[in-house]
Coordinates of C-alpha atoms in Angstrom, one line a residue:
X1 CA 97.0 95.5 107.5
X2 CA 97.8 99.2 105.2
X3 CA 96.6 101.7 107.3
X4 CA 95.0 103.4 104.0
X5 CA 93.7 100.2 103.2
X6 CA 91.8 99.8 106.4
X7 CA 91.0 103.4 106.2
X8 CA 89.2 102.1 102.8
X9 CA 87.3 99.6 104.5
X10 CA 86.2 101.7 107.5
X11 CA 84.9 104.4 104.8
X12 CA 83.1 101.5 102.6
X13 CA 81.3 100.3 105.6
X14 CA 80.0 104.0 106.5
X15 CA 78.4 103.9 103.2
X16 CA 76.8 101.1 103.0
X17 CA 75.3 101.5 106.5
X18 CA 74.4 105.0 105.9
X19 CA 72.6 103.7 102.2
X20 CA 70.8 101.3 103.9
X21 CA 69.0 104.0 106.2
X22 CA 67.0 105.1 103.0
X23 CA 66.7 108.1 100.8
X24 CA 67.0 111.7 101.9
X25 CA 67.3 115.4 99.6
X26 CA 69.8 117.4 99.7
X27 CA 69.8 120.2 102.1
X28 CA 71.3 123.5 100.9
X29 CA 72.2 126.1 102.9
X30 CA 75.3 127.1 105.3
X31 CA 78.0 123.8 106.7
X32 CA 80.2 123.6 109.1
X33 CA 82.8 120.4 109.8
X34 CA 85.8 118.9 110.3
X35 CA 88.3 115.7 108.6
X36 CA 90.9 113.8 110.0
X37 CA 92.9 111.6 107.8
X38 CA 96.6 111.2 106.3
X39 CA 98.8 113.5 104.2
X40 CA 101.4 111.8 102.1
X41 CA 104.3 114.5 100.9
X42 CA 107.2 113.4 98.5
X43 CA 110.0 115.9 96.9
X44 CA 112.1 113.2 94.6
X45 CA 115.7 114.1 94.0
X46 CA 116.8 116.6 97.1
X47 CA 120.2 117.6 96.8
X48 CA 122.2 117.5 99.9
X49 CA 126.1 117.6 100.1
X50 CA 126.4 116.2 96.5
X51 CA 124.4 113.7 97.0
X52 CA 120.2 113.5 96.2
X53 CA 117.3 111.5 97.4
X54 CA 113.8 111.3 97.6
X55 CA 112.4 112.9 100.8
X56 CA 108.8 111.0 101.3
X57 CA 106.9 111.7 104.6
X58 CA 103.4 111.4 105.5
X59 CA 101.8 111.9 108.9
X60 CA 98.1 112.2 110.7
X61 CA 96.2 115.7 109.5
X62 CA 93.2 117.5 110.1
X63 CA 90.9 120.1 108.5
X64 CA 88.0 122.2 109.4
X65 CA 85.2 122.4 107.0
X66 CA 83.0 125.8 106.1
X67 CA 81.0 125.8 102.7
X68 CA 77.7 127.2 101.1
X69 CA 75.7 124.6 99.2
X70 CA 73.7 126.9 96.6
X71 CA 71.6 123.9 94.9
X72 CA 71.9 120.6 94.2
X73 CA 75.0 120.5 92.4
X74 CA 76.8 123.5 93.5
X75 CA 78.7 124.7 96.9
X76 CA 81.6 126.8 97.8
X77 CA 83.6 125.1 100.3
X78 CA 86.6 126.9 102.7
X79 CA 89.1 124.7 104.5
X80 CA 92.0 125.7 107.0
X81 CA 93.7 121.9 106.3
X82 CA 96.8 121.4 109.1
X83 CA 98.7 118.7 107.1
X84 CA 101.1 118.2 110.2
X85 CA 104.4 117.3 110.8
X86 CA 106.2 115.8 108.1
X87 CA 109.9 114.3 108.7
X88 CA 112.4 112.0 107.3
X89 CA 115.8 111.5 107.4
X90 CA 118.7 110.2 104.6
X91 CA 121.8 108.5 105.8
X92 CA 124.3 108.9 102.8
X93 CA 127.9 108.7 102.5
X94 CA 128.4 112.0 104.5
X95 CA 126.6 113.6 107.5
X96 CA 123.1 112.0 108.3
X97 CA 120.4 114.2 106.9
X98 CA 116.9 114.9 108.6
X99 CA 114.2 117.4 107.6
X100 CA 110.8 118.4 108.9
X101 CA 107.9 120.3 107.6
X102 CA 105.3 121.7 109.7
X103 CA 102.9 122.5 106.7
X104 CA 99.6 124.3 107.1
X105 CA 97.3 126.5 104.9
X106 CA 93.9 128.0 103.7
X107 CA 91.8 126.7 100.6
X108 CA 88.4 127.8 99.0
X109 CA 87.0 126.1 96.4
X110 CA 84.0 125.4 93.7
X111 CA 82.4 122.3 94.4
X112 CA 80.5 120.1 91.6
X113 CA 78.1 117.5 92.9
X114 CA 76.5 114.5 91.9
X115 CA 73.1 113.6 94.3
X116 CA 72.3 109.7 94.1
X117 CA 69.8 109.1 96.6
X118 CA 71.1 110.1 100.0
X119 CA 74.6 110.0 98.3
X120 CA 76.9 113.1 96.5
X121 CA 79.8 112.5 94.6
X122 CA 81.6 115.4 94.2
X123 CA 84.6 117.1 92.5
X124 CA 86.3 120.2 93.5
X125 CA 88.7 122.7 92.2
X126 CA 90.3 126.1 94.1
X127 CA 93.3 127.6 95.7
X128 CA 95.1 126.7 98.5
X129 CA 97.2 129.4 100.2
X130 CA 100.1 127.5 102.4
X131 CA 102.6 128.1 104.6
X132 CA 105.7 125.9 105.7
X133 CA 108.2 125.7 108.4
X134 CA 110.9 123.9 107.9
X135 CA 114.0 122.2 109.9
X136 CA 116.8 121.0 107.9
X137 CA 119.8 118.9 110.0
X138 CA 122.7 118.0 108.7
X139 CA 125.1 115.8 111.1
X140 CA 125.1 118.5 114.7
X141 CA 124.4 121.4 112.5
X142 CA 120.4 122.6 112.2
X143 CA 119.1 125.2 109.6
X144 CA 115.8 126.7 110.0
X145 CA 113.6 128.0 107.1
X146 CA 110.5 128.9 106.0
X147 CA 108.6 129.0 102.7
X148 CA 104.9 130.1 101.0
X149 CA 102.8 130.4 98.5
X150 CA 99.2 130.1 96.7
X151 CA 98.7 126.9 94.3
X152 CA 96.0 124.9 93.1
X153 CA 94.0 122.3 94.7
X154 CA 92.0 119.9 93.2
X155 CA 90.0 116.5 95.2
X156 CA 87.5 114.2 94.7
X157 CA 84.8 112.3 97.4
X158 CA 81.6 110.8 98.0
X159 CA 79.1 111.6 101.2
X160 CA 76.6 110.4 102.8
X161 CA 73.7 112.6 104.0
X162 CA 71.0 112.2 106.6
X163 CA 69.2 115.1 107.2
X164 CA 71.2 117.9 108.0
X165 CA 74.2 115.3 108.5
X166 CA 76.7 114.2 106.2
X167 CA 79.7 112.3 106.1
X168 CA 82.4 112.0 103.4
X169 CA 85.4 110.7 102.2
X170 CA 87.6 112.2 99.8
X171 CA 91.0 112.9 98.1
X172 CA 92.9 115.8 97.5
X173 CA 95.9 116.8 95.8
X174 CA 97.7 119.9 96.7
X175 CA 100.6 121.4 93.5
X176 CA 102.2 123.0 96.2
X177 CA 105.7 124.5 95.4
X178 CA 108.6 122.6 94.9
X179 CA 106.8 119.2 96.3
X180 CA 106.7 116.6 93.2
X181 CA 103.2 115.5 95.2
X182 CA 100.8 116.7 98.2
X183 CA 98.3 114.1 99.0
X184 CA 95.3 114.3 101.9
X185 CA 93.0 111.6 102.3
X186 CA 90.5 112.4 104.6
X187 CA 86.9 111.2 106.3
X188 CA 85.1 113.6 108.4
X189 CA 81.7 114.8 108.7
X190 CA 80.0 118.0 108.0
X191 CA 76.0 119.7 109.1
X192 CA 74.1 121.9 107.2
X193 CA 72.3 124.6 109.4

């Protein structure tokens, strides 16, 4: 089976146990947490040697979680996200090409939430500030680099809360430099102090 389509199902089922456990209010206040999940990275038509192709890589990630939930539909939310290492390789008519990213970076950003029940959707919008390593090899010969820079970030999710407890799921998209697309889908858990 798609790992994200079993990552899907796992997340649906969290939900519907957590709904059936009844109705709880929203707790404002301080949160702390973490997510695990996948980032998927593509940069289409890298030009190597004359020739170009599409460098698509996604690997395991994590992020730890620190926000300020003012009300019931507004928080501030701070992540350090490590989006991991990201590699692939192209094997053209010339040398054989690989290239890894170890990408990393800082976000804060304004949250919008929906309450339903014991449920939030939410939507949120901010700035990520990121910073990349990078290892280019062509054939024997290996370049080292590095690269940085502030962009937008933008996700939706849903959670689940029970008491001071919630988990979520959620989708971001980071419009980070010269990457055509920056994608983290994540499920973690946060708790409200």
């Amino acid at each position: 089976m798609n790992r994200r389509i079993s990552n899907i199902l796992v997340l649906c089922a969290a939900v519907i146990v957590m709904l059936a456990v009844g109705p709880a209010a929203a707790k404002n206040g301080f949160y702390l947490g973490g997510s695990v999940g996948q980032t998927f990275l593509t940069v289409n038509d890298l030009e190597f040697d004359l020739e170009s192709f599409d460098y698509k890589a996604d690997t395991t990630s994590y992020k730890i979680i620190a926000g300020y939930r003012f009300m019931g539909f507004l928080a501030v939310e701070g992540n350090y996200v490590n989006f991991g290492n990201l590699k692939d390789s192209y094997a053209g008519d010339g040398e054989p090409v690989s290239l890894e990213t170890d990408l990393s970076g800082f976000d804060v950003c304004a949250m919008g939430m929906l309450p339903l029940g014991i449920a939030d959707i939410f939507a949120k919008a901010g700035l990520v500030s990121w910073d990349a390593d990078l290892q280019e090899a062509v054939g024997q010969i290996i370049d080292y680099g590095s690269d940085s820079g502030t962009d937008l970030v933008v996700g939706l999710g849903v959670q689940v809360r029970f008491k001071g407890l919630a988990v979520r799921g959620e989708v971001e998209y980071f419009d980070i430099a010269d990457a055509d697309s920056v994608y983290l889908i994540s499920l973690g858990a946060t708790f409200t102090f």
